[in-house]
XYZ file of C-alpha atoms in Angstrom:
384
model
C 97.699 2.042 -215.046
C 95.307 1.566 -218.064
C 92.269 2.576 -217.900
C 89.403 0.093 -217.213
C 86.746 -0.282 -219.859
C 83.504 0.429 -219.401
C 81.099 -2.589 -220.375
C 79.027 -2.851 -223.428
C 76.042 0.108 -223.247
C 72.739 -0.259 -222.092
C 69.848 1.773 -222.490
C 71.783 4.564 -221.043
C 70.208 8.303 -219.563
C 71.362 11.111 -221.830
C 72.480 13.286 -218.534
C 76.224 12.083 -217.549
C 75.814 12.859 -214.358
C 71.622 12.667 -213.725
C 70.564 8.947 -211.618
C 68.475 6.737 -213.897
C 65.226 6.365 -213.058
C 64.041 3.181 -210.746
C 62.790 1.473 -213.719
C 66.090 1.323 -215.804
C 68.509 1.285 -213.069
C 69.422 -2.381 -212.926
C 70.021 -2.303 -216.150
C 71.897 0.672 -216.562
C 75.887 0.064 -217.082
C 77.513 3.172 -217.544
C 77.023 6.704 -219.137
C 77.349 7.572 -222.704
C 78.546 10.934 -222.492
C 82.552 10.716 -222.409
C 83.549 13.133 -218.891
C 86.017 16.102 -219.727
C 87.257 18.241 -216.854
C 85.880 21.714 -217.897
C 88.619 24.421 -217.993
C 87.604 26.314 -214.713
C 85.522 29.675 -215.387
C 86.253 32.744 -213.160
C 82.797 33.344 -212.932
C 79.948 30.346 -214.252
C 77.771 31.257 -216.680
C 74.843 30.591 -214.269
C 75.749 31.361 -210.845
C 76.451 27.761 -208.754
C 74.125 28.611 -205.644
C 72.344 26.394 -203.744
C 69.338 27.046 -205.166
C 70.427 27.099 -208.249
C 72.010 23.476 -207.498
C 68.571 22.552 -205.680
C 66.647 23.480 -209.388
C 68.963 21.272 -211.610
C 68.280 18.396 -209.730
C 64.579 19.209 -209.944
C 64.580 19.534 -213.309
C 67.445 16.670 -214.053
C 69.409 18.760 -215.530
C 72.820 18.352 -214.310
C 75.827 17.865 -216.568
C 79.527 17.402 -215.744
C 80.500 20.740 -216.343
C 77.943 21.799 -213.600
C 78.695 19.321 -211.427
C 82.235 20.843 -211.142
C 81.118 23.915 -210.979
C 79.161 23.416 -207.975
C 81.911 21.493 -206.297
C 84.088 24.408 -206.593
C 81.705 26.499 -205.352
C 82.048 28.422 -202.071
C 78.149 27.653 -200.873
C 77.517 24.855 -198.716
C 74.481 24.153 -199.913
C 75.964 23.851 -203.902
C 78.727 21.526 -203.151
C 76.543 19.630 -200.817
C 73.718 19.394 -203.363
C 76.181 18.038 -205.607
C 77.613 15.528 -203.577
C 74.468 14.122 -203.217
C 73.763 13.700 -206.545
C 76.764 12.146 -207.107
C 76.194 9.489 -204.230
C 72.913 8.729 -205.902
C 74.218 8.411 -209.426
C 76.326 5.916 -208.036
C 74.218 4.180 -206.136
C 71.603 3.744 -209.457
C 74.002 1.781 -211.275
C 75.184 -2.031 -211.309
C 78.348 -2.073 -209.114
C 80.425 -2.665 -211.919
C 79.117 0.085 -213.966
C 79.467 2.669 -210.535
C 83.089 1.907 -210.552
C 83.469 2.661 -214.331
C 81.785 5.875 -213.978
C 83.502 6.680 -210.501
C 86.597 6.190 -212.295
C 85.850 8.366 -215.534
C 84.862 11.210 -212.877
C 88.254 10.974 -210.933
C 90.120 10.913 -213.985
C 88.506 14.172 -215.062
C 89.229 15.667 -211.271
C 92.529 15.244 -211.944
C 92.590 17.324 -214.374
C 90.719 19.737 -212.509
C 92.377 22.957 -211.279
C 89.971 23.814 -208.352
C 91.678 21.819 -205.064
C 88.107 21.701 -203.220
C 86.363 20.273 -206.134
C 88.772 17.536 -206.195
C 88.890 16.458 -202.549
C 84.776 16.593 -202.732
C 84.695 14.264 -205.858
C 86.985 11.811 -204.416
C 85.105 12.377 -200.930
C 82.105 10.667 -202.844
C 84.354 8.391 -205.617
C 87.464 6.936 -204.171
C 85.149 4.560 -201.481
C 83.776 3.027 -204.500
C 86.827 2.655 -206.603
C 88.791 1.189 -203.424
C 85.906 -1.266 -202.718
C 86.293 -2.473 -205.810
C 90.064 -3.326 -205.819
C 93.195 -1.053 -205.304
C 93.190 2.837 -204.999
C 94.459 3.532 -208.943
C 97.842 5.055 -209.002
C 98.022 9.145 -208.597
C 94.350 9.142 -207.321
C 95.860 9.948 -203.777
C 95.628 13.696 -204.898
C 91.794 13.395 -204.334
C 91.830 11.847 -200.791
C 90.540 14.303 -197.978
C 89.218 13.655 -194.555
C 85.540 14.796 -195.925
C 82.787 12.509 -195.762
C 80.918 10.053 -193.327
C 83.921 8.850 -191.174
C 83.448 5.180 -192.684
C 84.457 6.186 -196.116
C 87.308 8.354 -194.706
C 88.449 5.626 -192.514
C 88.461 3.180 -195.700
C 90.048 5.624 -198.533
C 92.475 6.345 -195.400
C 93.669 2.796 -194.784
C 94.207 2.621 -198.698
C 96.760 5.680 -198.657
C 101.166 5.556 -197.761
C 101.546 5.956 -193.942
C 103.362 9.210 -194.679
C 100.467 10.749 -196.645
C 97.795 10.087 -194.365
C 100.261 11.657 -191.925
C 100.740 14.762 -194.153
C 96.844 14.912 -194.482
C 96.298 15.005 -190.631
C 99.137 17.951 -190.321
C 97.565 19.875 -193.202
C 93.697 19.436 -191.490
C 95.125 20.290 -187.800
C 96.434 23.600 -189.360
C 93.572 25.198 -190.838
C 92.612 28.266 -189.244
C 90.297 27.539 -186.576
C 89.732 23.505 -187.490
C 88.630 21.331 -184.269
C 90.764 17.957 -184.132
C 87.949 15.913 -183.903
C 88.314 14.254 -187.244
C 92.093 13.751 -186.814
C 91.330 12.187 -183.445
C 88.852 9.574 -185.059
C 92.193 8.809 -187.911
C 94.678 8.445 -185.398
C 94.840 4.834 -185.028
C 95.960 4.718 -189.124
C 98.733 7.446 -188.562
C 99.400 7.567 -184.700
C 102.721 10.244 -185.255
C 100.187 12.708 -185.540
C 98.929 12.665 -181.663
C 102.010 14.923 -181.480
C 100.078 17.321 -183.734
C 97.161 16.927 -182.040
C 98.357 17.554 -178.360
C 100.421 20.768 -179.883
C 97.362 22.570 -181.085
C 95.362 21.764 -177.941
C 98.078 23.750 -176.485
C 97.833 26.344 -178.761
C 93.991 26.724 -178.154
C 94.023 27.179 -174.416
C 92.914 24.078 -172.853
C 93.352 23.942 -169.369
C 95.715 21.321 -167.983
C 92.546 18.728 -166.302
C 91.391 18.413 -170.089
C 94.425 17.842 -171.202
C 95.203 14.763 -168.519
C 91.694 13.264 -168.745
C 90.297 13.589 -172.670
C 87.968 10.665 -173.857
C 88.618 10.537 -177.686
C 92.001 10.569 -176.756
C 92.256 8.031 -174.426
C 89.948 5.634 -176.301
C 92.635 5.564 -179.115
C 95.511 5.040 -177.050
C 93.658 1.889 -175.909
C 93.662 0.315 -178.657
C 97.225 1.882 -180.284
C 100.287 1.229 -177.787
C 102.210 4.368 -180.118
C 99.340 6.848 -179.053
C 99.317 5.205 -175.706
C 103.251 6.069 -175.693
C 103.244 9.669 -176.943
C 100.242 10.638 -174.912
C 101.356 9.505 -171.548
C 105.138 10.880 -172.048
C 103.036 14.304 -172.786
C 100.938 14.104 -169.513
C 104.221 12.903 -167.634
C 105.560 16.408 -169.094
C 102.867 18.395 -168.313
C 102.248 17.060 -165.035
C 106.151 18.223 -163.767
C 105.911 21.084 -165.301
C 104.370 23.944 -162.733
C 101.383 25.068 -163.919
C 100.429 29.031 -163.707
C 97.435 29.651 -161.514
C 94.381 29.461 -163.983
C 92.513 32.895 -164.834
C 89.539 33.787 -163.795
C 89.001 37.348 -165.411
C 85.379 36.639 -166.073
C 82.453 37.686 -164.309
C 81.287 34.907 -162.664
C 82.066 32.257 -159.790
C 81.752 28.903 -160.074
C 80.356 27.578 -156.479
C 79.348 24.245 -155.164
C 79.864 21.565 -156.756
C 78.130 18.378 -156.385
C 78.773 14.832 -158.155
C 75.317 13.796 -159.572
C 75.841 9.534 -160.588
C 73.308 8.090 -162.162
C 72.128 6.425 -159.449
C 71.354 10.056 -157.768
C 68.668 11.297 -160.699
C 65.674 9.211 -158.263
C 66.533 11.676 -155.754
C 66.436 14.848 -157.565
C 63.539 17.583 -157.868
C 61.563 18.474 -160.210
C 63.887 21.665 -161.209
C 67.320 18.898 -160.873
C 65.572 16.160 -162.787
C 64.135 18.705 -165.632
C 68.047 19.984 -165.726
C 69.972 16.436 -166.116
C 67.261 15.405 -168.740
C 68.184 18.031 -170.894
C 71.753 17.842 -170.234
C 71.883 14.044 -170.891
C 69.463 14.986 -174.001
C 72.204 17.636 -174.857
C 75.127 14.693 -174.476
C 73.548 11.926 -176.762
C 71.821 13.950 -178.959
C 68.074 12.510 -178.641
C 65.514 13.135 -175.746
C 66.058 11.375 -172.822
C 63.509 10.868 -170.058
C 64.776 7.721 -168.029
C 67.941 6.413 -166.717
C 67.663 3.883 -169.019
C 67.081 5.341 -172.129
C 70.404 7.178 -171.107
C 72.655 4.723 -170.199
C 71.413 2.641 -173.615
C 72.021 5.562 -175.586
C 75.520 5.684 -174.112
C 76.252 2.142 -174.793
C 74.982 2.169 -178.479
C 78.004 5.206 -178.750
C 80.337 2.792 -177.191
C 80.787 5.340 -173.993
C 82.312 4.119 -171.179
C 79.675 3.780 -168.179
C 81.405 6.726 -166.195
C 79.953 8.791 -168.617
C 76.447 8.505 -167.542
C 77.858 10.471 -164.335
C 77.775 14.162 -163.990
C 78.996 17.175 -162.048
C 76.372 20.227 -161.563
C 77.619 23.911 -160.136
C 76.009 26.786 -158.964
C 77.434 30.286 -161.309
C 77.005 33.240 -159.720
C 77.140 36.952 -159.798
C 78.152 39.074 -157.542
C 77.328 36.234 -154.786
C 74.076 35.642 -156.826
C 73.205 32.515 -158.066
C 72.620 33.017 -161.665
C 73.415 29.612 -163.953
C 73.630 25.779 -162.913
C 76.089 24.353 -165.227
C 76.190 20.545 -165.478
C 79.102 18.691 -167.150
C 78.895 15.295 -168.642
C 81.587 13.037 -170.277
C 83.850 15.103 -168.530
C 84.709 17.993 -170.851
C 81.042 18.844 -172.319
C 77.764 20.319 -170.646
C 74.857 22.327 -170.721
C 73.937 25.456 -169.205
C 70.867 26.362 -167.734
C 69.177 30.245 -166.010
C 68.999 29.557 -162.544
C 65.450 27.766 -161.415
C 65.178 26.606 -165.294
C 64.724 24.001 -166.712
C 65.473 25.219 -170.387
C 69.555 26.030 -171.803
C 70.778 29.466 -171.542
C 71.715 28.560 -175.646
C 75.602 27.536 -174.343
C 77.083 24.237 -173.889
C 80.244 22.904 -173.066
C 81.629 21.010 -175.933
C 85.153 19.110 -176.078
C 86.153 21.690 -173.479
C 85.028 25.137 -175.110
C 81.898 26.916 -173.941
C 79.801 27.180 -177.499
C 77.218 29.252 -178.031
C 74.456 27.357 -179.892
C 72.261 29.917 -181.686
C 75.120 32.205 -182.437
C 73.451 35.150 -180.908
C 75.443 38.475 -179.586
C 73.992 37.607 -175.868
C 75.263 33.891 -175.837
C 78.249 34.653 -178.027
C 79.040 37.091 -174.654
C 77.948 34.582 -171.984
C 80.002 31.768 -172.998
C 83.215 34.135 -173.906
C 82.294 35.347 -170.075
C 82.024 31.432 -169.063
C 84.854 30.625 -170.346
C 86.601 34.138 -168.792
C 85.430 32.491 -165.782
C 85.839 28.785 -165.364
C 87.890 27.715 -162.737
C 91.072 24.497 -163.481
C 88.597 21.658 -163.772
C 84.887 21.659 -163.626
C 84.818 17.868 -163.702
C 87.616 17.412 -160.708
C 84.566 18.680 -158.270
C 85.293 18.599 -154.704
C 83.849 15.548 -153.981
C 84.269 13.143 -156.692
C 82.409 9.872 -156.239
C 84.952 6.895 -154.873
């Protein structure tokens, strides 16, 4: 496909890759320094750090040849830095004049040996080019599933069935990668719920999470394929004798009690300070009220069973040690016994997380974990 041509210049910045100032960014059309993919250096000539990243855009003085070089870097906070410099050079110019200059950068990616570099430049350029008209031929080399999941989903839609298929297989087999993106992409390549059910497997999760798993079942609502593979895989599992579930941890999980949301009014002061910060833990803001919880939840588009929870006593040696409340069925928050304050765990998508990292919670949710009996949310006495 040839090349498109970049309109007549204005009065253009000198940086390729530097924003134009307020002032001269409606006027600006496109850059006047022509991109070449620089040959990639074992080592930089100036280290590509993330304060070193932080300092060019300080000073303005980013080129292409740096901007590469802090894609392919292996700091966060240099590729990151980068990206966002990108996004704002983009978002400076006229629309037409973005797309010229997103298209001049992706040609030079392609070019570019470093694999990471590429997928973060067309992370940031390929949602521009495709909202402009059709994904250019051979620019499905720089497709990922980086980025804000709107982009993803739109560079996605724009790719052949079979690659975004191949992209979901190669993300669901990196070393220690969550499925959580591939679950949000299913509905644009449903073969891969296969995938996705396999590594679940392969991680451990107990056979309740596997039956009852929100993400999951909100795509196979709206796909009858995932609906289709996902039930014949819970018909499997279901007639297939499960081994009794190990409990090799520490702890006991004891008395379990269904907290709905119209129980919070009848909690204490120790139960109501716990399912605030359990439902703050859930949505991800503070939550004081009923209310402000169940709004929260619709804004996500949860289902109203979520605002629902389960709470259990942990103990120790008969003594009681932890509440742990679940929410959402496979995610929770763990609290000290008569506090009102995390222990630093949570429950997320099924796996006890410690928050902070730290040798003590690392060990208390591997011992949580050790511990936890077939389903926390299956409590003995579910709500009708």
């Amino acid at each position: 496909m040839a090349k498109a041509k970049a309109p007549a210049k204005a009065s253009a910045p000198t940086k390729a890759v530097a924003a134009p100032s307020k002032a001269t960014a409606k006027t600006t059309t496109t850059a006047t320094k022509k991109v070449t993919a620089p040959a990639r250096r074992t080592v930089p000539s100036v280290p590509m750090t993330k304060a070193r990243a932080k300092e060019l855009t300080r000073n303005d003085g980013w080129t292409d040849d740096m901007i590469f070089d802090a894609l392919a870097s292996t700091e966060a906070g240099a590729y990151n830095e980068a990206s966002r410099q990108l996004v704002a050079t983009l978002e400076a110019l006229e629309p037409a004049a973005a797309v010229v200059r997103a298209r001049e950068l992706s040609d030079a990616a392609l070019e570019y040996p470093d694999p990471a570099a590429r997928m973060r430049l067309g992370a940031v350029c390929l949602p521009v080019l495709i909202k402009a008209g059709p994904l250019p031929e051979g620019y499905e080399v720089l497709a990922s599933v980086l980025g804000p999941i709107a982009d993803v989903r739109l560079v996605f839609a724009a790719l052949p069935l079979e690659r975004r298929l191949q992209m979901l297989r190669d993300d669901l087999a990196e070393p220690g990668r969550s499925p959580h993106r591939a679950v949000e992409l299913l509905d644009l390549a449903p073969a891969a719920t296969r995938d996705v059910l396999e590594l679940y497997q392969q991680q451990g999760r107990p056979q309740w999470a596997l039956l009852k798993d929100p993400d999951l079942d909100d795509q196979a609502e709206k796909n009858p394929e995932i609906a289709a593979i996902l039930t014949a895989f819970r018909d499997g599992i279901r007639s297939t004798p499960q081994p009794a579930p190990a409990t090799s941890g520490p702890f006991a999980f004891s008395d379990p009690k269904t907290i709905a949301i119209t129980d919070v009014g009848t909690l204490d002061g120790l139960g109501l300070g716990q399912w605030r910060a359990a439902a703050g833990a859930y949505v991800g803001v503070d939550v004081k009220t009923t209310a402000q919880f169940i709004a929260k939840l619709e804004k996500d588009g949860k289902a109203p069973g979520d605002a629902d929870m389960r709470r259990w006593k942990v103990l120790r040696g008969g003594e009681h040690v932890y509440d742990v409340w679940i929410v959402g069925a496979d995610n929770g928050s763990v609290f000290p016994a008569g506090q009102k304050v995390t222990a630093g765990v949570h429950v997320v998508k099924s796996s006890w997380k410690s928050m902070d990292h730290k040798p003590a919670t690392e060990q208390l949710a591997r011992e949580l974990a050790a511990s936890e009996p077939a389903s926390l949310w299956d409590a003995a006495n579910k709500p009708s």
